[in-house]
Tab-separated table of C-alpha atoms in Angstrom:
chain	number	residue	atom	x	y	z
A	1	UNK	CA	82.853	94.253	93.029
A	2	UNK	CA	82.580	92.559	89.535
A	3	UNK	CA	85.255	91.827	87.162
A	4	UNK	CA	84.409	91.611	83.333
A	5	UNK	CA	85.605	88.423	81.764
A	6	UNK	CA	85.649	86.694	78.411
A	7	UNK	CA	82.366	84.657	77.786
A	8	UNK	CA	82.956	81.169	78.909
A	9	UNK	CA	80.388	78.900	77.309
A	10	UNK	CA	81.728	75.768	79.767
A	11	UNK	CA	80.878	77.691	82.845
A	12	UNK	CA	77.536	77.012	84.588
A	13	UNK	CA	75.884	80.398	85.260
A	14	UNK	CA	72.709	82.542	85.112
A	15	UNK	CA	72.293	84.767	81.967
A	16	UNK	CA	71.370	88.473	82.501
A	17	UNK	CA	70.783	90.737	79.777
A	18	UNK	CA	72.972	93.883	79.180
A	19	UNK	CA	71.339	96.928	80.468
A	20	UNK	CA	71.905	100.056	82.780
A	21	UNK	CA	70.955	98.106	85.746
A	22	UNK	CA	72.950	95.082	85.039
A	23	UNK	CA	75.037	95.104	88.216
A	24	UNK	CA	72.055	96.021	90.424
A	25	UNK	CA	70.399	92.752	88.931
A	26	UNK	CA	73.293	90.670	89.460
A	27	UNK	CA	73.893	91.909	93.251
A	28	UNK	CA	69.942	91.018	93.874
A	29	UNK	CA	70.872	87.341	93.458
A	30	UNK	CA	72.429	85.545	96.471
A	31	UNK	CA	76.210	85.831	95.877
A	32	UNK	CA	78.765	83.846	97.168
A	33	UNK	CA	82.590	84.846	96.298
A	34	UNK	CA	83.354	84.761	92.761
A	35	UNK	CA	79.730	83.969	91.529
A	36	UNK	CA	79.633	84.264	87.438
A	37	UNK	CA	76.844	85.468	85.208
A	38	UNK	CA	76.712	85.563	81.864
A	39	UNK	CA	75.746	88.654	79.888
A	40	UNK	CA	73.931	88.567	76.723
A	41	UNK	CA	74.788	91.686	74.736
A	42	UNK	CA	72.371	92.385	71.736
A	43	UNK	CA	74.755	95.056	70.325
A	44	UNK	CA	78.061	93.048	70.541
A	45	UNK	CA	79.746	90.171	72.113
A	46	UNK	CA	78.548	88.259	74.940
A	47	UNK	CA	80.627	88.492	78.172
A	48	UNK	CA	80.843	87.292	81.854
A	49	UNK	CA	80.834	89.230	84.931
A	50	UNK	CA	82.291	87.426	88.112
A	51	UNK	CA	81.756	88.531	91.696
A	52	UNK	CA	85.122	89.291	93.310
A	53	UNK	CA	85.344	89.485	97.059
A	54	UNK	CA	87.274	92.771	97.841
A	55	UNK	CA	89.445	91.165	100.178
A	56	UNK	CA	90.558	88.629	97.618
A	57	UNK	CA	92.130	91.716	96.014
A	58	UNK	CA	94.518	92.556	98.744
A	59	UNK	CA	98.149	91.927	98.525
A	60	UNK	CA	100.337	91.256	100.420
A	61	UNK	CA	98.207	90.311	103.377
A	62	UNK	CA	101.401	89.402	105.374
A	63	UNK	CA	102.208	93.163	105.198
A	64	UNK	CA	99.152	93.988	107.499
A	65	UNK	CA	99.965	94.311	111.409
A	66	UNK	CA	99.239	91.128	113.391
A	67	UNK	CA	96.570	93.149	115.078
A	68	UNK	CA	94.470	93.787	111.906
A	69	UNK	CA	92.034	91.017	111.489
A	70	UNK	CA	90.123	90.091	108.296
A	71	UNK	CA	87.939	91.087	106.794
A	72	UNK	CA	89.884	93.930	105.682
A	73	UNK	CA	87.466	95.517	103.302
A	74	UNK	CA	83.780	95.630	103.318
A	75	UNK	CA	81.759	93.549	100.892
A	76	UNK	CA	79.702	96.015	98.819
A	77	UNK	CA	76.658	94.094	97.995
A	78	UNK	CA	74.649	97.242	97.309
A	79	UNK	CA	75.744	100.325	95.899
A	80	UNK	CA	74.246	103.607	94.548
A	81	UNK	CA	76.372	105.109	91.429
A	82	UNK	CA	74.569	108.148	91.820
A	83	UNK	CA	75.555	108.826	95.494
A	84	UNK	CA	78.459	111.114	94.928
A	85	UNK	CA	79.036	111.705	98.697
A	86	UNK	CA	80.017	107.953	99.125
A	87	UNK	CA	82.381	107.893	96.111
A	88	UNK	CA	86.166	108.336	97.066
A	89	UNK	CA	87.696	110.219	94.278
A	90	UNK	CA	90.784	111.688	96.211
A	91	UNK	CA	92.677	108.840	94.820
A	92	UNK	CA	92.654	110.312	91.492
A	93	UNK	CA	93.920	113.874	92.473
A	94	UNK	CA	96.960	114.815	90.713
A	95	UNK	CA	96.555	112.276	87.833
A	96	UNK	CA	96.056	113.288	84.153
A	97	UNK	CA	95.392	109.923	82.852
A	98	UNK	CA	94.257	106.472	84.104
A	99	UNK	CA	94.445	103.491	81.954
A	100	UNK	CA	93.540	99.897	82.163
A	101	UNK	CA	96.345	97.411	81.676
A	102	UNK	CA	95.522	94.026	80.487
């Protein structure tokens, strides 16, 4: 997955242009955990996207039984946002609203 972050001009990163295929283009690159890309935004502020390994977002790992070994979550280096059968939306059942907290 990718996290959106503030543009960091000090970080060395490849620059991609903001478009509908941004994440697909980033995934074509050889990714290692937390690889950063600068994103050129012609209609607003530039920003960075940073590859985030799904396993880095699990907490607390100590809560997993000892017989469960990493990796705990699959690395999604390819996705199709139009493949509705592969989307898990049950998480949102019963919710009226969702928001991002900063």
